[in-house]
XYZ file of C-alpha atoms in Angstrom:
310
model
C -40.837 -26.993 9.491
C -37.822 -25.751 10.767
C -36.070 -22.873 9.042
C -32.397 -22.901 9.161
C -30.369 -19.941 11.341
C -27.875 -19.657 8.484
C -30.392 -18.999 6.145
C -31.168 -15.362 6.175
C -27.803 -14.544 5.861
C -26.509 -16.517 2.454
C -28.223 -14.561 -0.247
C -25.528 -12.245 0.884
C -22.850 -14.515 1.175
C -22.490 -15.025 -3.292
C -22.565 -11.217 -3.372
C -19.813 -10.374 -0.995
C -17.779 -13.060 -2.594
C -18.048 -11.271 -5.812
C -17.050 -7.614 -5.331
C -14.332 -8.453 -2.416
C -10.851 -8.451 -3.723
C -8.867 -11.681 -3.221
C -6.007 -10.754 -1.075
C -4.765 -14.639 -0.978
C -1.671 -13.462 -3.478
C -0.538 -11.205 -1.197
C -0.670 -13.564 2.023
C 0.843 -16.769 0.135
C 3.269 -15.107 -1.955
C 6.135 -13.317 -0.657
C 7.705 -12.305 -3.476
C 4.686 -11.134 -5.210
C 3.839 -9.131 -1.745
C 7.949 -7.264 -1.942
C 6.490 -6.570 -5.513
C 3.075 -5.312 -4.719
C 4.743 -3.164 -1.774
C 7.147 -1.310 -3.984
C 4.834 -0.689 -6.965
C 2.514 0.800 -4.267
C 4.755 3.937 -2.502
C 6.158 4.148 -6.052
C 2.661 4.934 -7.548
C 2.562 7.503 -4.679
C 5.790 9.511 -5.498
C 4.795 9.560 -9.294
C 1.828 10.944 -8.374
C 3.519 14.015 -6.067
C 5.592 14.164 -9.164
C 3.243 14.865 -12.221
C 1.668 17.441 -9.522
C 4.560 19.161 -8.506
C 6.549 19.547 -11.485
C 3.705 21.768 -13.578
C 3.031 23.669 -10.385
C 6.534 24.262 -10.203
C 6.742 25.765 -13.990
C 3.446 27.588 -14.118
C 4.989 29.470 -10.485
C 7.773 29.842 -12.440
C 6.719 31.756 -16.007
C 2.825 32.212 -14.959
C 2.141 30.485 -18.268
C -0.439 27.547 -18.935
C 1.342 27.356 -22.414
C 4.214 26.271 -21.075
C 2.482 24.303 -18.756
C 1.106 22.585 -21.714
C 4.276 22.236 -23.489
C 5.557 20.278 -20.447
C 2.998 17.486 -21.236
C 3.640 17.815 -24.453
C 7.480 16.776 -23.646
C 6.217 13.625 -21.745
C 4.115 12.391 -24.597
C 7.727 11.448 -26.944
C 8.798 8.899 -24.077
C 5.849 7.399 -23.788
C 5.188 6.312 -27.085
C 8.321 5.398 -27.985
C 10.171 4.019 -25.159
C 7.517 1.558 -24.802
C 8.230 -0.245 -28.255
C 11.526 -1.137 -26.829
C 10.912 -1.407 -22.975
C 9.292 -4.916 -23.735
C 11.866 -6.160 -25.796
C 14.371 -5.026 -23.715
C 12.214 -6.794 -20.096
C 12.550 -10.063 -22.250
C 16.243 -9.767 -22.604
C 17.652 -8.936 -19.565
C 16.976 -9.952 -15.937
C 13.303 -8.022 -14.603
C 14.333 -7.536 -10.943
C 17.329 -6.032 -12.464
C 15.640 -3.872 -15.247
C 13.470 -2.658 -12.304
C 15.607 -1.797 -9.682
C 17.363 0.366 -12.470
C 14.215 2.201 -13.286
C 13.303 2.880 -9.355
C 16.994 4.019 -9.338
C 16.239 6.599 -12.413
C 13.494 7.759 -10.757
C 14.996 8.373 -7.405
C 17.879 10.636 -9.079
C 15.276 12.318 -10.979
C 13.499 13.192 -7.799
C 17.503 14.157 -6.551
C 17.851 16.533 -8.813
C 14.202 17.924 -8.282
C 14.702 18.469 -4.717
C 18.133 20.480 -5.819
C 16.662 22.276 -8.132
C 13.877 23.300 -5.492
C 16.545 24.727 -3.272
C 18.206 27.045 -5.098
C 17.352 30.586 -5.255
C 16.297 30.424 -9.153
C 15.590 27.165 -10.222
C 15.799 25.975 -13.849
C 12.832 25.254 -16.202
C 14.735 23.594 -18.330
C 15.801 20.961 -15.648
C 12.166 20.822 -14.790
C 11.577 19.335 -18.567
C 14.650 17.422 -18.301
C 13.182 15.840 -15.340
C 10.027 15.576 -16.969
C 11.308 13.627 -19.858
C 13.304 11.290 -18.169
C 10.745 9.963 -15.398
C 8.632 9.378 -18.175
C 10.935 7.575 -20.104
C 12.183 5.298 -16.495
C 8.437 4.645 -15.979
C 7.667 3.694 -19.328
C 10.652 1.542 -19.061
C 9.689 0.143 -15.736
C 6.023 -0.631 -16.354
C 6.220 -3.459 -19.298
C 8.831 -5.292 -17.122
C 6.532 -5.026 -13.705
C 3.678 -6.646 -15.551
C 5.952 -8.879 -17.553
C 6.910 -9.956 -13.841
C 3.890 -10.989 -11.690
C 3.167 -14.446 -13.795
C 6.317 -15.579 -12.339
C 5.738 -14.566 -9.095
C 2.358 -16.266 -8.446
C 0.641 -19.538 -9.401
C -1.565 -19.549 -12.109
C -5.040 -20.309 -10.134
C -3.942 -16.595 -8.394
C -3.060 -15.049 -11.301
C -6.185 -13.163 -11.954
C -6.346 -12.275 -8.152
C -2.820 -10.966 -8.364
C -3.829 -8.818 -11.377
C -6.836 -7.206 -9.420
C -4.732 -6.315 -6.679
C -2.175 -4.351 -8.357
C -4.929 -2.165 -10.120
C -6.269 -1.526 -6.665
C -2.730 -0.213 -5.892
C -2.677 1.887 -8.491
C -6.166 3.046 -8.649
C -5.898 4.555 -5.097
C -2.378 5.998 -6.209
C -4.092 7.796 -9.090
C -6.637 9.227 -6.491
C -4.964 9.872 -3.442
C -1.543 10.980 -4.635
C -2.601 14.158 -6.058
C -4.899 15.263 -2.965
C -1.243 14.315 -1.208
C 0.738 16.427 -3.141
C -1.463 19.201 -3.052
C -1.388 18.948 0.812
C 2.006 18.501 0.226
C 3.031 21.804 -1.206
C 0.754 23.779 0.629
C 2.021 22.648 4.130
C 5.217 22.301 3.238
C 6.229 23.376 -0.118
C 7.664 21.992 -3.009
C 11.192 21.521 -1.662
C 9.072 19.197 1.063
C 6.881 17.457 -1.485
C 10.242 16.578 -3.446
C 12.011 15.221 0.115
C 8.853 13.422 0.987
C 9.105 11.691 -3.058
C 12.771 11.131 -2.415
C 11.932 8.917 0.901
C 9.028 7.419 -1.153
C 11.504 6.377 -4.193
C 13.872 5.040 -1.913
C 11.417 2.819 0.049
C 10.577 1.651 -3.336
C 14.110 0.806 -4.512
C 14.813 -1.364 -1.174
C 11.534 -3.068 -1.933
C 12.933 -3.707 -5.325
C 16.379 -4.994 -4.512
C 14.517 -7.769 -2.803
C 12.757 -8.945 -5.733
C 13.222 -12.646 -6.856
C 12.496 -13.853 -10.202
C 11.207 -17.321 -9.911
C 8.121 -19.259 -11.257
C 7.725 -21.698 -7.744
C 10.912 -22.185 -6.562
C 12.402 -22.989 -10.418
C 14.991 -20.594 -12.342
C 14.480 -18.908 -15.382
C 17.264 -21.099 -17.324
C 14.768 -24.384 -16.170
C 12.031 -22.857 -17.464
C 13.584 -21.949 -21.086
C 14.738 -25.755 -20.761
C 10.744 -26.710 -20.194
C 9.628 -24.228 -23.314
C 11.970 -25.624 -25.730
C 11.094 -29.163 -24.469
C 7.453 -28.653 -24.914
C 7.689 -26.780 -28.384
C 9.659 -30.381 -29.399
C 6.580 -32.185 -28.183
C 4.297 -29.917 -29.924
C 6.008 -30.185 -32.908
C 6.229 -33.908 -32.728
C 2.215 -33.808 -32.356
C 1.423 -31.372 -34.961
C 3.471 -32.494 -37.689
C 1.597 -29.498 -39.985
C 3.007 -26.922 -37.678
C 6.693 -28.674 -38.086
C 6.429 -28.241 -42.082
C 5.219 -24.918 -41.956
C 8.182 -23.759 -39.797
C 10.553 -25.475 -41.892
C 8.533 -23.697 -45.224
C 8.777 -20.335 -43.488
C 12.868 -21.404 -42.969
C 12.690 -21.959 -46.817
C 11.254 -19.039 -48.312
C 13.715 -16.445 -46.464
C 16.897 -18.663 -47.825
C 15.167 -18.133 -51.878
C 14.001 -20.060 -54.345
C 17.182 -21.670 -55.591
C 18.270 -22.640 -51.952
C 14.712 -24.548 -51.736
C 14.679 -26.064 -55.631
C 18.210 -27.483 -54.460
C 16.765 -28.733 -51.374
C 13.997 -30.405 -53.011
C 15.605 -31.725 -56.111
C 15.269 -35.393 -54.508
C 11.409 -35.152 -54.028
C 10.231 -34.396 -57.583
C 8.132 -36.178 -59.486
C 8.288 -36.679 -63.302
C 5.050 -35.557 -65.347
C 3.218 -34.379 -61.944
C 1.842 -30.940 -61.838
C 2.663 -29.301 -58.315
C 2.348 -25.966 -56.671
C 5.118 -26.037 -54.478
C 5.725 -22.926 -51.557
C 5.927 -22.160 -47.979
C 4.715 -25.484 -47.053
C 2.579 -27.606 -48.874
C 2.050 -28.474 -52.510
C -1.587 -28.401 -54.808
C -2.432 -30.860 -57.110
C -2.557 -28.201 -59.913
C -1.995 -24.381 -60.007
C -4.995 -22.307 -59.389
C -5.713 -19.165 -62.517
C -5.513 -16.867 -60.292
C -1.473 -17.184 -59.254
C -0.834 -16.324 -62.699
C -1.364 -12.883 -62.009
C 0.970 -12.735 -59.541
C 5.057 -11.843 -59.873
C 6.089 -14.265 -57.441
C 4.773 -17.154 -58.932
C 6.944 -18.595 -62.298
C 6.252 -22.055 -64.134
C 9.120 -24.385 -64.789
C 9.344 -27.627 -66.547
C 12.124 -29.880 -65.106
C 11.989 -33.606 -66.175
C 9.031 -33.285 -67.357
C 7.346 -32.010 -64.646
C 5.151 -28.506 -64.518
C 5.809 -27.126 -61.492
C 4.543 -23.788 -60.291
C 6.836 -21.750 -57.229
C 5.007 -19.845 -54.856
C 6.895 -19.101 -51.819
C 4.125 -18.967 -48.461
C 1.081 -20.945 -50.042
C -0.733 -22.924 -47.283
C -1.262 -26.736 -47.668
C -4.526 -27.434 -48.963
C-alpha cells in the first residue's frame, strides 16, 4: 500500500493553524490596518512615557516616595475618567474622539520635552503631565475598542481582536527595554523627541481613520437598529408590554390608573404593575409599602408597580 507524501507532514498542519495569529484583518481591511498602525507606535511612546517620567522625578528629589506618589496621581484618572470615556465614545464621532486624545498626548509629550530642556525642570509639571496622559489614554482606549466592530466584518472580528493584543503585548515588553536604551544613549530630552515623533506618527495615522461598518454610515445603521428593535417588538409582544409597563411606573400610579380606567373589570380581583396582572394578590405583597388595595366598581384591585406577568 502506498503511503501518501503529504502525510507525514499534516499532524502538524491543525497545530500551526491553532497558535498562528490570523493576519487576514489586517490584509483585507484598510481601515482597520490605519487603526492597528496608529494604536501600535502609540503603545510605544506610552511606554517611553511611564519610563521616563518616574526616572525623571526620582533624578530629580532622589526619592522613591515621591516616585510612588506619582503613581499614586495616575490612579484618580483612571478610575474615573473611564466611567465617562464610554459614554462620551457613544456620543460623539470615534475617529474624532481619537484623534483628540492622540492630540492630548502629543502636547503632553510637548511640554515634556520643554520641560527636559530647561536648566531646572519642574516636578510639578512632571505630575501634571502624569495626570493628564492618563486621563487622554483612559479617554482614548474605550473609544479604540468601541471602534474595531465597525471596522471589520464580523467572521474577522475575533481575528481583529487577537491582533491588537499582539500590538500591545509587544508594546508592554519592548517599550520599556526602548526607553531605557533610550535615556541612556541619549537622555531624557532624546527619549521625549523620539515620543514626540512617535505621537505624531500616531495622530496622522488617526486623522485617516474612517468610521464605517462595510461601506454604510453610522446614521444607516441607527436607521437598521431602530428598524430591527420594531421587528423585535412586533415578534415578542411580552417584551413590547414590559417596555410600555416600565414607561408606566416612572409617570406614577395615578398617570397609569387614568390610563387604564377603560380596561377594568367589575368584581375581578387583579394585581396590576409594571406589566402584567395576577389572578389574585399573593400574602406576601401585603407586607410591602408599595403595594395598596382599592375597590373601584366593585373590583379589588391590588397596585404594584414592576411585578412580572405570570
Amino acid at each position: 500500500m502506498s503511503e501518501d507524501p503529504g502525510e507525514g507532514a499534516r499532524p502538524g498542519r491543525p497545530f500551526l493553524a491553532r497558535v498562528a495569529v490570523d493576519i487576514r484583518p489586517l490584509r483585507e481591511c484598510r481601515d482597520f490596518r490605519r487603526l492597528w498602525f496608529g494604536t501600535g507606535i502609540s503603545a510605544i511612546g506610552s511606554q517611553i512615557t511611564t519610563v521616563a517620567i518616574p526616572f525623571q522625578v526620582y533624578a530629580l528629589t532622589d526619592s522613591t516616595a515621591i516616585v510612588g506618589l506619582l503613581g499614586l496621581a495616575a490612579v484618580f484618572p483612571l478610575l474615573t475618567v473611564p466611567l465617562y470615556a464610554g459614554a462620551v465614545a457613544d456620543a460623539v464621532d470615534r475617529r474624532l474622539l481619537l484623534l483628540a486624545s492622540d492630540i492630548a498626548l502629543l502636547l503632553v509629550t510637548v511640554g515634556l520635552l520643554v520641560n527636559a530642556l530647561l536648566p531646572s525642570p519642574s516636578v510639578a509639571l512632571l505630575f501634571v503631565a502624569e495626570i493628564l496622559g492618563t486621563a487622554a489614554y483612559a479617554f482614548q482606549r474605550p473609544a479604540r475598542n468601541a471602534l474595531i466592530p465597525r471596522l471589520v466584518p464580523r467572521e474577522l472580528f475575533s481575528a481583529a481582536i487577537a491582533v491588537e493584543d499582539v500590538v500591545f503585548n509587544l508594546a508592554r515588553v519592548g517599550g520599556p527595554a526602548l526607553a531605557g536604551l533610550l535615556i541612556a544613549v541619549v537622555g531624557l530630552a532624546g527619549a521625549y523627541a523620539l515620543d514626540l515623533c512617535v505621537r505624531r506618527g500616531g495622530a496622522v495615522g488617526a486623522r485617516d481613520r474612517r468610521v464605517r461598518l462595510h461601506g454604510r454610515s453610522l446614521a444607516c445603521t441607527r436607521d437598521a437598529g431602530r428598524r430591527r428593535g420594531r421587528r423585535l417588538r412586533q415578534r415578542a409582544p411580552p417584551l413590547h408590554d414590559h417596555a410600555r409597563g416600565d414607561a408606566g411606573l416612572d409617570a406614577g400610579p395615578d398617570v397609569r390608573d387614568r390610563a387604564r380606567a377603560g380596561r377594568e373589570r367589575s368584581g375581578a380581583r387583579q394585581l396590576r404593575g409594571g406589566s402584567g396582572r395576577l389572578a389574585r394578590q399573593p400574602p406576601f405583597l401585603d407586607r410591602f409599602g408599595w403595594t395598596r388595595m382599592r375597590r373601584r366598581d366593585g373590583a379589588d384591585r391590588a397596585h404594584a408597580p414592576g411585578v412580572a406577568p405570570l
